[in-house]
């Protein structure tokens, strides 16, 4: 029995006939039915008859499957799976021994037979890149693709994305889209060929979240090192806080918005969220990419950067300052010159937790006098994305940086919590 | 009874006579004895006789006290208190309503009467700046001052430091000094005029740590939001992870090295540490300041930075990459050019937790091929300081970045923990 064979599989009283496809898990057979639908069948207790050996060209069947429509079950919601690449859509490249992204959305269905029966799926590939290569241009393509899927009737969208910059793309879509349905980013910290891979559970939980009620841009990844649940994080408050752990993603400064139990398939929310259908779909693709993020640390060469910043002709600058939002005193006049030239300069903190407050110390007060805007407790990376959006979409982008637009800034009057 | 009065104070059978000094706490009187020693006396049950009103100029007495020798108790260890400024040495500036640094080390003794009786103190002011204004030049002055105090017989050194960049200064001293005694950084997240100030407990715990056995550069700050204990963090693994909380400082990727119980004054260590007296004092003040830290995030303008990096004539560059240590593919040739020009380029991760591993994905392998050095799980800020030191002190600074020098890099073969 090999991929390409025509087989008949009987299990638990159900018979499926079609072409055996490669499966990424030893526990499941994947059979491509004549209608083009890939079905995953548990190998245990399954009876397989090989009807014809090597009956089909698997590669052709796979490429065909990439364009095929999936059998529609009107009792199930429709979830669009959008692939952008990354580990969740990758296998080991035996040429280099490393992992490259090379799957499309239909392949994910094949790789994760557990997704079958949970929804009607629409598959779509926006790009196929490791997420360190994500750019604002791709965010726009992705936002457009998500919007098209929602217009086409998707009840929820799952975005498969590399984990390196998932939080930035999730932030970008949080600002670019008003959404009546959930948009759930998921990915994988360990590729499918590893026994500890998190790709199946994350994908399954993301689909369950896409069927649930929170019509927000969410990130769905392992909640702990166990395989029992995924956490649902608001796209603008989440951060990859570990290079390799499966539970690397954390909501900063708050509890995650919700949780998906893997076994029971229940989705719970712990805080208020935007409800499904509460807003109409709205898309704003404009971003001003002329924004930089500057991290200040001791030994910072003010002269070198003064030159860079003056010649860069920026429209926005996010500063990742120290503590409550500080930089060396020598840098303040440089920032003041930028503000005087019309650049929006927003202050965040490299502490990551807690809010910026520039009213406490001399340095901070000098920064405020220079026209630097406090971004509250907005994460530095989120602030960069937000500023790109605010410059292109708001009359007063500086004021926008002080207020929450997509849950990125928790309103509190007192910095001492 | 006012500051400047000559007073006699009797309490619990002990009589002290001298000049009443301003006290920052309502619970304590501070009396400057004729020998120049400031003694703190609990106000409760104290009998005070004013011997002469307005007998002394308090300002003169304070400046005199800055130079005074403190009464020596040969049964107690000697701890040097070195002040660099920051909140722990500050009071509210009523002119601006903000907090400015304006105290010296002797003033800290006056502000924290609880320090009395724990050690013989030597006081010293290296500088008086908010720590966002710290520079490598001040690190050198500080390292020299610490070394002088150790040569003069200090059994331990406490460095009072602003919290914004304390982790950078602690890292710098970790590399610049081989120390036979504890060097304990402490500071304050809330100034002394606030009811929630942490300055007293942090200072007391730091002195206790300076008397203990771990001859390392440590950071001593609140372990939790309670006033029960301080955590002792290794200088190269600690990070200020919150803008305002008193327990903002955390050891990244490990448990803190130890803990000081405030009530019982006990110091406990949970992991191996360098023992008191195990090494002789050695000081290396050379740093190569021609090092930059570059944080890569999506939307990074490679062209702009390529120009900056090429013209900057750097000797070292620490990259704060994404995930396991990645940047956009377009940036890799720019880094390769730098390496070819002799710049040491070290990769760290903005995830902060977990180690860099560039053998897994194409991008990482390309970075290794370009000659970029993996800095393991060294924190990006620590890596910047370490590279300044390695370039000036090691024949093969690139190799030094791969190995632990001062506990900054936890050796582990597998990135998937």
Short mmCIF file of C-alpha atoms in Angstrom, two decimals, chain B residues 66-247:
data_model
loop_
_atom_site.label_atom_id
_atom_site.label_comp_id
_atom_site.label_asym_id
_atom_site.label_seq_id
_atom_site.Cartn_x
_atom_site.Cartn_y
_atom_site.Cartn_z
CA UNK B 66 29.60 63.87 53.12
CA UNK B 67 33.26 63.86 53.94
CA UNK B 68 33.09 62.45 57.42
CA UNK B 69 34.38 59.12 58.53
CA UNK B 70 31.83 56.89 60.18
CA UNK B 71 32.40 55.37 63.63
CA UNK B 72 34.02 51.97 63.21
CA UNK B 73 32.73 48.80 64.91
CA UNK B 74 35.33 46.07 64.55
CA UNK B 75 32.73 43.34 65.05
CA UNK B 76 30.90 44.39 61.88
CA UNK B 77 31.89 43.93 58.23
CA UNK B 78 32.58 47.00 56.14
CA UNK B 79 30.24 47.79 53.28
CA UNK B 80 30.90 50.55 50.79
CA UNK B 81 27.87 52.45 49.56
CA UNK B 82 28.46 53.96 46.15
CA UNK B 83 25.88 56.36 44.83
CA UNK B 84 25.34 57.05 41.15
CA UNK B 85 21.96 58.75 41.43
CA UNK B 86 18.53 57.55 40.46
CA UNK B 87 15.31 57.32 42.43
CA UNK B 88 16.86 55.66 45.46
CA UNK B 89 18.90 58.82 45.97
CA UNK B 90 16.25 61.33 44.98
CA UNK B 91 13.48 63.44 46.43
CA UNK B 92 10.66 65.33 44.82
CA UNK B 93 11.79 68.52 43.16
CA UNK B 94 9.05 70.91 44.18
CA UNK B 95 10.01 73.28 41.40
CA UNK B 96 8.89 70.91 38.66
CA UNK B 97 6.78 68.43 40.59
CA UNK B 98 8.98 65.68 39.25
CA UNK B 99 11.76 63.69 40.82
CA UNK B 100 15.40 64.67 40.41
CA UNK B 101 18.49 62.93 41.69
CA UNK B 102 20.20 65.05 44.31
CA UNK B 103 21.43 62.90 47.19
CA UNK B 104 24.83 61.51 47.95
CA UNK B 105 25.72 58.27 49.70
CA UNK B 106 25.78 59.77 53.18
CA UNK B 107 22.32 61.16 52.58
CA UNK B 108 21.11 57.67 51.82
CA UNK B 109 22.29 56.63 55.28
CA UNK B 110 20.30 59.50 56.70
CA UNK B 111 17.29 58.58 54.60
CA UNK B 112 17.52 54.93 55.62
CA UNK B 113 18.24 54.83 59.37
CA UNK B 114 17.51 51.09 59.22
CA UNK B 115 20.94 50.61 57.72
CA UNK B 116 22.59 51.58 61.01
CA UNK B 117 24.19 48.77 63.00
CA UNK B 118 24.41 46.32 60.07
CA UNK B 119 27.88 47.25 58.90
CA UNK B 120 30.58 49.86 59.02
CA UNK B 121 29.88 52.06 56.03
CA UNK B 122 32.07 53.88 53.60
CA UNK B 123 30.21 56.37 51.45
CA UNK B 124 31.17 57.51 47.99
CA UNK B 125 29.55 59.42 45.16
CA UNK B 126 30.61 58.51 41.64
CA UNK B 127 28.02 60.56 39.85
CA UNK B 128 24.52 61.88 40.34
CA UNK B 129 22.51 61.11 37.24
CA UNK B 130 19.28 59.50 36.22
CA UNK B 131 20.38 56.21 34.77
CA UNK B 132 19.10 56.84 31.23
CA UNK B 133 22.13 59.16 31.09
CA UNK B 134 24.60 56.39 32.00
CA UNK B 135 27.44 55.91 29.53
CA UNK B 136 30.35 53.49 29.14
CA UNK B 137 32.58 56.31 30.45
CA UNK B 138 30.66 56.31 33.73
CA UNK B 139 30.80 52.49 33.90
CA UNK B 140 34.59 52.86 33.92
CA UNK B 141 34.53 55.43 36.74
CA UNK B 142 32.17 53.18 38.65
CA UNK B 143 34.32 50.07 38.13
CA UNK B 144 37.36 52.01 39.29
CA UNK B 145 35.55 53.30 42.38
CA UNK B 146 34.32 49.79 43.26
CA UNK B 147 37.85 48.43 42.85
CA UNK B 148 39.26 51.15 45.08
CA UNK B 149 36.71 50.38 47.76
CA UNK B 150 37.59 46.67 47.62
CA UNK B 151 41.31 47.49 47.83
CA UNK B 152 40.56 49.71 50.82
CA UNK B 153 39.10 46.71 52.61
CA UNK B 154 35.39 46.71 51.83
CA UNK B 155 33.81 43.32 52.56
CA UNK B 156 31.09 44.13 50.07
CA UNK B 157 29.95 46.98 47.85
CA UNK B 158 26.44 48.34 47.35
CA UNK B 159 25.88 50.42 44.23
CA UNK B 160 22.86 52.74 44.32
CA UNK B 161 21.72 53.10 40.73
CA UNK B 162 18.75 54.30 38.71
CA UNK B 163 16.61 51.38 37.61
CA UNK B 164 16.30 52.33 33.90
CA UNK B 165 19.72 51.01 32.91
CA UNK B 166 20.82 49.16 36.04
CA UNK B 167 21.04 45.88 34.12
CA UNK B 168 23.50 47.41 31.64
CA UNK B 169 25.79 48.80 34.35
CA UNK B 170 25.62 45.53 36.29
CA UNK B 171 26.59 43.69 33.09
CA UNK B 172 29.46 46.09 32.47
CA UNK B 173 30.90 45.57 35.95
CA UNK B 174 30.41 41.81 35.58
CA UNK B 175 32.88 41.86 32.69
CA UNK B 176 35.22 44.61 33.93
CA UNK B 177 35.85 43.19 37.39
CA UNK B 178 37.02 39.92 38.90
CA UNK B 179 35.77 40.41 42.41
CA UNK B 180 36.55 38.64 45.70
CA UNK B 181 33.50 40.28 47.39
CA UNK B 182 29.84 40.85 46.51
CA UNK B 183 29.00 43.88 44.37
CA UNK B 184 25.28 44.50 44.80
CA UNK B 185 23.31 46.96 42.69
CA UNK B 186 20.11 48.29 44.15
CA UNK B 187 17.69 51.07 43.37
CA UNK B 188 14.18 52.20 43.83
CA UNK B 189 11.09 52.14 41.64
CA UNK B 190 9.22 54.58 43.91
CA UNK B 191 10.83 57.63 45.45
CA UNK B 192 11.19 58.03 49.22
CA UNK B 193 8.30 60.51 49.48
CA UNK B 194 5.80 57.88 48.34
CA UNK B 195 4.15 55.62 50.91
CA UNK B 196 4.86 52.63 48.66
CA UNK B 197 8.56 53.46 48.36
CA UNK B 198 10.82 50.45 48.08
CA UNK B 199 14.00 52.34 48.89
CA UNK B 200 14.38 51.24 52.54
CA UNK B 201 13.83 47.52 52.03
CA UNK B 202 15.94 47.37 48.87
CA UNK B 203 18.84 49.17 50.54
CA UNK B 204 18.69 46.99 53.67
CA UNK B 205 18.53 43.77 51.64
CA UNK B 206 21.38 44.95 49.40
CA UNK B 207 23.58 45.55 52.45
CA UNK B 208 22.73 42.06 53.74
CA UNK B 209 23.62 40.60 50.31
CA UNK B 210 26.88 42.58 50.32
CA UNK B 211 27.77 40.87 53.62
CA UNK B 212 26.90 37.39 52.26
CA UNK B 213 28.97 34.83 50.36
CA UNK B 214 28.28 35.30 46.65
CA UNK B 215 31.18 37.30 45.24
CA UNK B 216 29.39 38.24 42.05
CA UNK B 217 27.82 41.33 40.54
CA UNK B 218 24.21 41.09 41.65
CA UNK B 219 21.03 43.11 41.38
CA UNK B 220 18.92 43.24 44.55
CA UNK B 221 15.32 44.40 44.12
CA UNK B 222 11.84 43.52 45.41
CA UNK B 223 11.04 39.84 44.75
CA UNK B 224 7.28 40.42 44.68
CA UNK B 225 4.77 43.17 45.32
CA UNK B 226 4.97 42.39 49.05
CA UNK B 227 7.52 43.94 51.36
CA UNK B 228 8.86 40.58 52.51
CA UNK B 229 11.92 39.79 50.42
CA UNK B 230 14.28 40.90 47.70
CA UNK B 231 15.49 38.70 44.87
CA UNK B 232 19.18 38.50 44.00
CA UNK B 233 19.72 38.43 40.25
CA UNK B 234 22.95 37.77 38.38
CA UNK B 235 23.93 41.07 36.73
CA UNK B 236 24.15 39.60 33.23
CA UNK B 237 20.81 37.73 33.29
CA UNK B 238 18.56 40.36 34.86
CA UNK B 239 16.09 42.62 33.08
CA UNK B 240 13.73 45.38 34.08
CA UNK B 241 10.50 43.85 32.80
CA UNK B 242 7.97 46.42 34.03
CA UNK B 243 7.97 50.21 33.90
CA UNK B 244 6.70 50.83 37.42
CA UNK B 245 6.19 47.74 39.57
CA UNK B 246 8.50 47.34 42.53
CA UNK B 247 9.21 43.75 41.44
#
